[in-house]
Coordinates of C-alpha atoms in Angstrom, one line a residue:
Chain A
M253 CA 44.0 -15.9 -2.2
S254 CA 43.8 -15.7 -6.0
D255 CA 42.2 -12.6 -7.8
V256 CA 39.4 -14.8 -8.8
A257 CA 38.8 -15.9 -5.4
E258 CA 38.9 -12.3 -4.0
R259 CA 36.2 -11.4 -6.7
V260 CA 33.9 -14.4 -5.9
K261 CA 34.2 -13.6 -2.4
K262 CA 33.2 -10.0 -2.9
I263 CA 30.0 -11.1 -5.0
I264 CA 29.0 -13.5 -2.2
V265 CA 29.3 -11.0 0.5
E266 CA 27.3 -8.5 -1.4
H267 CA 24.5 -10.8 -2.6
L268 CA 24.0 -12.8 0.7
G269 CA 24.6 -9.9 3.1
V270 CA 27.0 -12.1 5.1
E271 CA 30.4 -11.1 7.0
E272 CA 33.5 -11.6 5.0
V273 CA 35.2 -13.8 7.6
K274 CA 32.4 -16.7 6.9
V275 CA 33.1 -16.8 3.3
V276 CA 35.7 -19.4 3.7
E277 CA 36.6 -21.9 0.9
A278 CA 34.7 -24.8 2.4
A279 CA 31.6 -22.6 3.2
S280 CA 28.4 -24.2 1.7
F281 CA 26.0 -21.1 0.3
I282 CA 22.8 -23.0 1.7
E283 CA 24.1 -24.8 4.6
D284 CA 26.8 -22.1 6.0
L285 CA 26.0 -18.7 4.4
G286 CA 22.1 -18.7 4.8
A287 CA 21.3 -18.9 1.0
D288 CA 18.2 -20.4 -0.4
S289 CA 17.6 -21.8 -3.9
L290 CA 16.7 -18.5 -5.4
D291 CA 19.9 -17.0 -4.1
T292 CA 22.0 -19.6 -5.6
V293 CA 20.5 -18.8 -9.0
E294 CA 21.2 -15.2 -8.6
L295 CA 24.8 -16.0 -7.4
V296 CA 25.5 -17.8 -10.5
M297 CA 24.2 -14.8 -12.6
A298 CA 26.5 -12.6 -10.7
F299 CA 29.5 -14.8 -11.6
E300 CA 28.6 -15.0 -15.0
E301 CA 28.3 -11.1 -15.5
E302 CA 31.4 -10.4 -13.3
F303 CA 33.6 -12.9 -15.3
G304 CA 32.1 -12.8 -18.7
I305 CA 31.2 -16.6 -18.8
E306 CA 28.3 -18.6 -19.2
I307 CA 27.6 -21.3 -16.7
P308 CA 24.9 -23.9 -17.9
D309 CA 22.4 -25.1 -15.5
E310 CA 23.7 -28.6 -14.9
A311 CA 27.1 -26.9 -14.1
A312 CA 25.6 -24.5 -11.9
E313 CA 23.7 -27.3 -9.9
K314 CA 27.2 -28.6 -8.9
I315 CA 28.3 -25.2 -7.5
L316 CA 27.5 -25.7 -3.8
T317 CA 30.5 -24.1 -2.1
V318 CA 32.8 -21.1 -2.3
K319 CA 35.6 -23.6 -3.5
D320 CA 33.3 -24.9 -6.2
A321 CA 32.8 -21.6 -7.8
V322 CA 36.2 -20.4 -7.6
D323 CA 37.4 -23.7 -9.2
Y324 CA 34.7 -23.7 -12.0
I325 CA 35.5 -20.1 -12.9
K326 CA 39.2 -20.5 -12.9
T327 CA 38.7 -23.5 -15.3
A328 CA 36.2 -21.5 -17.4
I329 CA 38.4 -18.6 -17.9
G330 CA 41.4 -20.6 -18.6
Chain B
M249 CA -24.5 -14.1 17.4
T250 CA -22.4 -12.0 15.1
R251 CA -18.7 -11.5 15.9
R252 CA -18.1 -7.7 16.3
V253 CA -14.5 -6.4 14.6
V254 CA -12.8 -3.6 16.0
V255 CA -9.3 -1.8 14.9
T256 CA -6.6 -2.1 17.2
G257 CA -3.5 -1.0 15.4
L258 CA -2.4 1.4 12.6
G259 CA 0.5 1.7 10.4
L260 CA 0.9 4.4 7.6
V261 CA 3.7 5.2 4.7
S262 CA 2.4 7.9 2.7
P263 CA 3.6 11.0 0.6
L264 CA 3.4 12.8 4.0
G265 CA 5.8 10.7 5.7
C266 CA 6.5 7.4 7.4
G267 CA 4.3 6.9 10.6
V268 CA 0.8 7.7 11.7
D269 CA 1.7 10.5 14.0
I270 CA 3.8 12.5 11.4
N271 CA 1.0 12.0 8.8
W272 CA -1.8 13.2 11.1
T273 CA 0.2 16.3 12.2
R274 CA 1.0 17.2 8.5
I275 CA -2.5 16.5 7.0
T276 CA -4.2 18.6 9.5
N277 CA -1.9 21.3 9.2
S278 CA -2.8 21.4 5.4
E279 CA 0.5 20.4 4.1
S280 CA 0.7 18.7 0.7
G281 CA 2.9 15.7 -0.3
I282 CA 2.9 16.2 -3.8
G283 CA 5.9 17.5 -5.7
A284 CA 8.0 17.2 -9.2
I285 CA 9.3 13.9 -9.8
Q286 CA 12.8 13.9 -9.5
S287 CA 13.6 10.1 -9.6
F288 CA 13.3 9.4 -13.2
D289 CA 13.0 11.3 -16.6
V290 CA 9.8 13.0 -16.9
S291 CA 10.7 15.1 -20.1
D292 CA 8.3 13.3 -22.4
L293 CA 5.6 12.6 -19.8
P294 CA 2.4 14.7 -19.9
A295 CA 2.4 14.7 -16.1
K296 CA 5.5 15.8 -14.3
I297 CA 4.3 15.5 -10.8
A298 CA 3.5 12.8 -8.2
A299 CA 3.0 12.3 -4.5
Q300 CA 6.2 10.3 -3.6
V301 CA 7.1 8.9 -0.3
P302 CA 9.8 11.2 1.2
V303 CA 13.0 9.1 1.6
G304 CA 15.3 9.9 4.6
E305 CA 15.8 9.4 8.3
T306 CA 13.1 7.9 10.4
S307 CA 13.8 10.5 13.0
E308 CA 12.5 13.1 10.6
G309 CA 9.3 11.1 9.7
K310 CA 10.8 10.0 6.6
F311 CA 11.1 6.6 5.0
N312 CA 14.3 4.8 5.5
A313 CA 13.9 1.3 3.8
D314 CA 16.9 -0.2 5.6
E315 CA 15.2 0.4 8.8
W316 CA 12.2 -1.9 7.9
V317 CA 13.7 -4.8 5.6
P318 CA 17.4 -5.7 5.6
P319 CA 19.1 -4.5 2.5
K320 CA 19.7 -8.2 1.3
E321 CA 16.2 -9.0 1.6
Q322 CA 15.1 -5.8 -0.4
R323 CA 16.4 -7.3 -3.5
R324 CA 13.7 -9.9 -3.2
M325 CA 10.9 -7.5 -3.3
D326 CA 9.3 -4.3 -5.2
A327 CA 9.0 -1.3 -3.4
F328 CA 5.2 -1.8 -2.7
I329 CA 6.1 -5.0 -0.5
I330 CA 8.7 -2.8 1.4
F331 CA 6.1 0.0 1.9
A332 CA 3.7 -3.0 3.1
L333 CA 6.2 -4.4 5.4
A334 CA 7.0 -1.0 6.9
A335 CA 3.0 0.0 7.6
T336 CA 2.6 -3.7 8.8
A337 CA 5.4 -3.2 11.3
Q338 CA 4.0 0.1 12.7
A339 CA 0.4 -1.2 13.0
V340 CA 1.5 -4.7 14.7
A341 CA 3.5 -2.8 17.1
D342 CA 0.8 -0.3 17.7
S343 CA -1.7 -3.2 18.4
G344 CA 0.7 -4.9 20.9
W345 CA -0.6 -8.2 19.4
V346 CA 2.1 -11.0 19.7
P347 CA 0.7 -14.5 19.4
A348 CA 1.9 -16.5 22.2
D349 CA 1.6 -19.9 20.9
E350 CA 0.8 -22.0 17.5
E351 CA -3.1 -21.6 18.0
A352 CA -2.8 -18.1 18.4
R353 CA -0.6 -17.6 15.2
C354 CA -3.0 -19.8 13.2
R355 CA -5.9 -17.6 14.3
T356 CA -3.8 -14.5 13.0
G357 CA -4.2 -13.9 9.2
V358 CA -3.0 -11.4 6.6
L359 CA -4.9 -9.7 3.9
I360 CA -3.0 -7.0 2.0
G361 CA -3.6 -6.0 -1.4
S362 CA -2.3 -3.7 -4.3
G363 CA -3.7 -2.1 -7.3
I364 CA -0.9 -2.9 -9.8
G365 CA 1.7 -4.8 -7.7
G366 CA 5.6 -4.6 -8.8
L367 CA 5.1 -2.6 -11.9
S368 CA 8.7 -1.1 -11.9
E369 CA 10.1 -4.6 -11.5
I370 CA 7.9 -5.6 -14.4
A371 CA 9.1 -2.9 -16.6
R372 CA 12.8 -3.4 -15.7
N373 CA 12.5 -7.2 -16.3
A374 CA 10.7 -6.8 -19.5
L375 CA 13.5 -4.5 -21.1
L376 CA 15.8 -7.2 -20.4
A377 CA 13.7 -9.7 -22.0
E378 CA 13.0 -7.8 -25.1
S379 CA 16.9 -7.0 -25.5
G380 CA 18.0 -10.5 -25.7
Q381 CA 19.1 -10.8 -22.0
V382 CA 16.8 -13.2 -20.7
R383 CA 19.6 -14.8 -18.6
R384 CA 19.8 -11.8 -16.7
I385 CA 16.3 -11.8 -15.5
S386 CA 16.3 -12.1 -11.8
P387 CA 15.1 -15.2 -10.0
F388 CA 13.4 -13.0 -7.7
F389 CA 11.6 -11.1 -10.3
I390 CA 8.1 -13.0 -10.2
P391 CA 8.0 -13.2 -6.3
A392 CA 9.0 -9.4 -6.2
A393 CA 6.2 -8.2 -8.5
L394 CA 3.4 -10.7 -7.3
I395 CA 0.6 -8.7 -5.5
N396 CA 0.0 -11.4 -2.8
L397 CA 3.6 -11.4 -1.8
A398 CA 2.9 -8.3 0.5
S399 CA 0.6 -10.8 2.5
G400 CA 3.2 -13.7 2.0
H401 CA 6.1 -11.6 3.4
V402 CA 4.2 -10.2 6.3
S403 CA 3.1 -13.9 7.3
I404 CA 6.8 -15.3 6.9
K405 CA 8.2 -12.4 9.0
Y406 CA 5.6 -12.7 11.8
G407 CA 4.5 -16.3 11.6
F408 CA 1.0 -15.4 11.1
K409 CA -0.4 -18.8 9.8
G410 CA -4.0 -17.7 9.6
P411 CA -5.8 -17.0 6.2
N412 CA -3.3 -15.5 3.8
H413 CA -5.1 -13.6 1.2
S414 CA -5.0 -10.6 -1.0
V415 CA -7.3 -8.2 -2.8
V416 CA -7.1 -6.6 -6.3
T417 CA -9.7 -4.1 -7.2
A418 CA -7.8 -1.0 -8.3
C419 CA -8.4 2.0 -6.3
A420 CA -10.9 0.3 -4.1
T421 CA -8.3 -2.3 -2.9
G422 CA -7.6 -0.9 0.4
A423 CA -11.1 -0.7 1.4
H424 CA -12.1 -4.0 0.0
A425 CA -9.1 -5.6 1.7
I426 CA -10.3 -4.1 5.3
G427 CA -13.9 -5.0 4.7
D428 CA -13.1 -8.7 3.5
A429 CA -10.6 -9.2 6.3
A430 CA -13.2 -8.1 8.9
R431 CA -15.5 -10.7 7.6
L432 CA -13.1 -13.3 7.9
I433 CA -13.1 -12.6 11.5
M434 CA -17.0 -12.4 11.6
W435 CA -17.0 -15.8 10.1
E436 CA -14.5 -17.2 12.6
D437 CA -11.7 -18.0 10.1
A438 CA -9.5 -15.8 12.1
D439 CA -9.4 -13.6 15.4
V440 CA -7.0 -11.1 14.3
M441 CA -6.4 -10.1 10.8
V442 CA -3.4 -7.6 9.5
A443 CA -5.3 -5.8 6.4
G444 CA -4.7 -2.9 4.1
G445 CA -3.3 -2.0 0.7
A446 CA 0.2 -1.0 -0.7
E447 CA 1.3 0.7 -3.9
A448 CA 4.2 1.9 -5.6
A449 CA 3.4 2.4 -9.2
V450 CA 5.2 5.9 -9.5
C451 CA 7.4 4.8 -12.3
R452 CA 7.7 6.1 -16.0
L453 CA 5.4 3.0 -17.1
G454 CA 2.8 3.8 -14.7
I455 CA 2.6 7.7 -15.4
A456 CA 2.6 6.9 -19.0
G457 CA -0.1 4.4 -18.8
F458 CA -2.6 6.5 -16.5
S459 CA -1.4 9.7 -18.6
A460 CA -2.6 8.0 -21.7
A461 CA -6.0 7.0 -20.0
R462 CA -6.2 10.8 -19.6
A463 CA -6.6 10.3 -15.8
L464 CA -3.8 12.4 -14.5
S465 CA -3.6 16.1 -13.8
T466 CA -1.3 18.0 -16.4
K467 CA -2.0 21.8 -15.9
F468 CA 0.0 21.9 -12.7
N469 CA 3.3 20.8 -13.5
A470 CA 4.8 23.9 -12.3
T471 CA 2.6 24.2 -9.0
P472 CA 2.4 20.6 -7.9
E473 CA 0.9 21.2 -4.5
K474 CA -2.0 22.8 -6.5
A475 CA -2.7 19.7 -8.7
S476 CA -5.2 17.8 -6.6
R477 CA -8.1 19.9 -5.9
P478 CA -11.2 17.8 -5.6
W479 CA -14.6 19.7 -6.4
D480 CA -12.7 22.8 -7.4
K481 CA -13.6 24.3 -10.9
D482 CA -10.0 24.1 -12.2
R483 CA -9.3 20.3 -11.2
D484 CA -8.3 18.3 -14.3
G485 CA -7.3 14.9 -13.0
F486 CA -5.6 12.9 -10.3
V487 CA -1.9 12.9 -8.9
M488 CA -0.3 9.5 -8.7
G489 CA 0.7 8.5 -5.1
E490 CA 2.2 5.7 -3.4
G491 CA 2.6 4.3 0.0
A492 CA 0.9 1.8 2.3
G493 CA -1.9 1.6 4.8
V494 CA -2.2 -1.3 7.3
V495 CA -4.7 -1.9 10.2
V496 CA -4.8 -4.6 12.7
L497 CA -8.3 -5.9 13.0
E498 CA -9.5 -7.9 16.1
E499 CA -12.7 -9.8 17.2
L500 CA -13.9 -7.6 20.0
E501 CA -13.9 -10.0 22.8
H502 CA -10.2 -11.0 21.7
A503 CA -9.4 -7.3 21.9
K504 CA -11.0 -6.8 25.3
K505 CA -9.5 -9.9 26.9
R506 CA -6.0 -8.8 26.1
G507 CA -6.7 -5.3 27.2
A508 CA -6.0 -3.8 23.8
K509 CA -6.4 -0.2 22.8
I510 CA -9.5 0.0 20.6
Y511 CA -9.6 2.9 17.9
A512 CA -12.8 2.2 16.5
E513 CA -15.4 -0.4 15.6
L514 CA -16.0 -1.4 11.8
V515 CA -19.5 -1.6 11.6
G516 CA -20.3 -1.4 8.0
Y517 CA -18.8 -2.5 4.6
G518 CA -20.7 -2.4 1.3
M519 CA -19.7 -3.2 -2.2
S520 CA -21.5 -2.9 -5.6
G521 CA -20.5 -3.0 -9.3
D522 CA -21.2 -0.1 -11.7
A523 CA -21.7 -2.5 -14.8
H524 CA -21.0 0.7 -16.9
H525 CA -17.6 1.4 -18.1
I526 CA -13.7 0.2 -17.6
T527 CA -12.6 3.5 -16.4
A528 CA -15.3 6.1 -16.1
P529 CA -18.0 6.0 -13.4
A530 CA -21.4 5.8 -14.1
E531 CA -23.1 9.3 -14.4
S532 CA -26.1 8.1 -12.3
G533 CA -23.9 7.2 -9.3
D534 CA -26.1 4.1 -9.0
G535 CA -23.0 1.7 -8.1
A536 CA -21.7 4.3 -5.7
F537 CA -25.4 4.7 -4.4
R538 CA -26.0 1.0 -3.9
C539 CA -22.7 0.5 -2.2
M540 CA -23.2 3.2 0.5
Q541 CA -26.6 1.8 0.9
A542 CA -25.3 -1.7 1.6
A543 CA -22.8 -0.3 4.1
F544 CA -25.5 1.5 5.9
R545 CA -27.7 -1.7 6.1
R546 CA -24.7 -3.8 7.3
A547 CA -24.2 -1.2 10.1
A548 CA -27.9 -0.8 10.9
M549 CA -27.1 2.9 10.8
N550 CA -28.8 5.8 9.2
P551 CA -27.2 8.7 7.3
E552 CA -28.1 10.9 10.3
D553 CA -25.5 8.7 12.4
I554 CA -22.5 9.9 10.3
D555 CA -20.6 13.0 11.0
Y556 CA -17.6 12.8 8.6
V557 CA -17.4 11.5 5.0
N558 CA -13.8 10.7 3.7
A559 CA -14.6 11.0 0.0
H560 CA -13.2 9.0 -2.6
G561 CA -12.7 12.4 -4.4
T562 CA -9.6 12.1 -6.9
S563 CA -9.9 15.4 -8.5
T564 CA -11.1 14.2 -11.6
P565 CA -13.7 16.3 -13.8
L566 CA -16.3 13.6 -14.0
G567 CA -16.0 11.3 -10.6
D568 CA -15.9 14.3 -8.0
E569 CA -19.6 15.6 -8.9
I570 CA -21.0 12.2 -9.3
E571 CA -19.9 11.2 -5.9
L572 CA -21.1 14.5 -4.4
A573 CA -24.6 14.0 -6.1
T574 CA -24.7 10.6 -4.9
I575 CA -23.8 11.5 -1.3
K576 CA -26.7 14.2 -1.2
R577 CA -29.3 11.5 -2.7
I578 CA -28.4 9.2 0.0
F579 CA -28.1 11.4 2.9
G580 CA -31.1 13.7 1.9
D581 CA -31.8 16.3 4.5
A582 CA -28.7 14.9 6.6
V583 CA -26.3 16.2 4.1
R584 CA -26.5 19.6 5.8
N585 CA -25.1 18.1 9.1
I586 CA -22.1 16.2 7.8
S587 CA -18.6 17.3 7.0
M588 CA -16.9 15.7 3.8
S589 CA -13.3 16.0 2.8
S590 CA -11.0 14.4 0.3
T591 CA -7.5 13.6 1.8
K592 CA -6.3 12.9 -1.8
S593 CA -6.1 16.7 -2.0
S594 CA -2.9 16.5 0.3
I595 CA -1.5 12.8 -0.5
G596 CA -2.5 12.3 -4.2
H597 CA -4.2 9.0 -5.1
L598 CA -2.5 6.1 -3.4
L599 CA -4.5 3.6 -6.0
G600 CA -4.6 0.3 -4.1
A601 CA -3.4 1.9 -0.8
A602 CA -5.9 4.7 -0.8
G603 CA -8.8 3.1 0.7
A604 CA -6.6 1.6 3.7
A605 CA -4.7 5.2 4.3
E606 CA -8.1 6.9 4.1
A607 CA -9.6 4.5 6.7
I608 CA -6.9 5.4 9.0
Y609 CA -7.3 9.2 8.5
S610 CA -11.0 8.6 9.2
I611 CA -10.5 6.7 12.4
L612 CA -8.0 9.4 13.5
A613 CA -10.6 12.2 12.6
M614 CA -12.7 10.3 15.0
Q615 CA -10.3 9.9 17.6
T616 CA -9.2 13.5 17.5
G617 CA -12.1 15.3 16.7
L618 CA -10.5 17.1 14.0
I619 CA -11.2 16.7 10.2
P620 CA -8.5 16.8 7.6
P621 CA -9.0 19.6 5.2
T622 CA -9.7 19.5 1.4
L623 CA -7.0 21.6 0.0
N624 CA -7.2 23.9 -3.0
L625 CA -10.8 23.9 -3.0
D626 CA -10.9 27.6 -4.3
N627 CA -13.9 27.8 -6.2
P628 CA -16.3 24.9 -5.9
S629 CA -18.0 23.5 -8.8
E630 CA -21.7 24.1 -9.4
G631 CA -23.7 21.9 -6.8
C632 CA -20.7 21.3 -4.6
D633 CA -22.3 23.3 -1.7
I634 CA -22.1 21.1 1.1
D635 CA -19.2 21.4 4.1
L636 CA -16.4 20.3 2.1
V637 CA -13.9 21.4 4.7
P638 CA -12.0 23.6 2.3
H639 CA -8.2 24.6 3.1
V640 CA -8.2 24.1 6.9
A641 CA -8.8 21.2 9.3
K642 CA -12.1 21.7 11.1
E643 CA -13.0 20.6 14.8
R644 CA -15.9 18.9 15.5
T645 CA -17.2 15.8 17.2
V646 CA -17.3 12.7 15.0
R647 CA -19.5 9.8 16.2
A648 CA -19.1 7.7 13.0
V649 CA -17.3 8.0 9.5
L650 CA -18.1 6.8 6.1
S651 CA -15.1 6.0 3.7
N652 CA -15.7 5.6 0.0
S653 CA -13.4 4.0 -2.6
F654 CA -14.3 3.5 -6.4
G655 CA -12.0 1.7 -8.7
F656 CA -11.6 1.1 -12.4
G657 CA -13.7 -1.6 -13.7
G658 CA -16.6 0.0 -11.9
T659 CA -15.8 -1.5 -8.4
N660 CA -17.0 0.1 -5.4
A661 CA -16.4 -0.1 -1.7
S662 CA -17.6 2.0 1.4
L663 CA -16.6 1.4 5.0
I664 CA -18.3 2.7 8.1
F665 CA -16.3 3.0 11.4
K666 CA -17.9 3.7 14.7
K667 CA -16.5 5.3 17.9
F668 CA -16.2 2.4 20.3
H669 CA -17.2 3.2 23.8

């Protein structure tokens, strides 16, 4: 896994209080990792802070899985 | 026929510790929960002391948030809600009440209030908003700070689907919450109510605000345990406290049917407004008088029936003497036979949680026949010449107790609990 993926995974584990093994690429924040809508807003904020990027609401709404997050961030930071 | 309301569970988080037993042991042992504030900078604040909940291991009677609320969930709530959940967990376990079906869950409600709510959260997020960091404001900020979210979290955790309510009456909150919850049971809106108050406003903004209102003690920063001294000549203000008190109230027949342990019956509840001043009590004591009078009327009891009064007694120059003079007026000759103390001398002023914590101490005084003392009452002010239980706890039979709470805005609440036979 890439550095971005590792950092994303760490944030998810911290914020959602889930076991690391459950945070696989295909995992959905809400369906698989027990997040609610407020958790996902906070997750996106944590990603913004960690990677120094701004994720617009329209883009944030499409970030539903671990892979979505990693892909978006990779593109955003170039 | 009026439905009778009894107390079947107690839960307490206070500056003396986490748990009812540790609280009772320490308060009747004349211990103080007041100390120097270590958790934030007080160098520019006039009051540098507070009664803070001791953090540590549960086995030592201290408060460990992780034991009551999973760390992930803690980010969703201000400390006052965590205190409320901890006190509720104790009270519910103590009562043994577990609703067996949907009907029972719908007959169980929650009414927990707070004087101020999530002040620390508000302060922290206000700084972000004012420094151009709006995007960093947490989605959990508002639900973490809202006062009724203590009741909300309790209902979600336990599935209590009855009335979900909250009270906000400053320092009378805890007493109003218990009194109002009892009425919901009397009016058949519920059979069981989880009721009380929670507060966690000991932060820079809270201390600064109450200091500005000239409400806090500032002369005893070097000797914190001496600062809260109700009725003493040297008193100079109250000491901010924090914590939560929660009781389980239950309709009498409901409690009997399941063989619940009954601590006491809540027989009297009175309320009134001073219509006088936003922070100062009316010098005539008129509001307090009518409040106690209403409680006696509701209880169909006379002052002679009361053995112990848990006073509001905050250690402020004005309030203590007005309350005492009013007690003398309402009790008449019977004042010679009562014992009255202020447990705020030990735990400080828990604001919205005060009335609930003090109701619990009052009930325990009745249960154990031991009255918690008024600490630091070295030289009583003129006219403070009744039994104020100075320095050490006092053994005596207690048939019934009166607990007073008065709040900013001129709001008053009195509760009367009676021994249940």
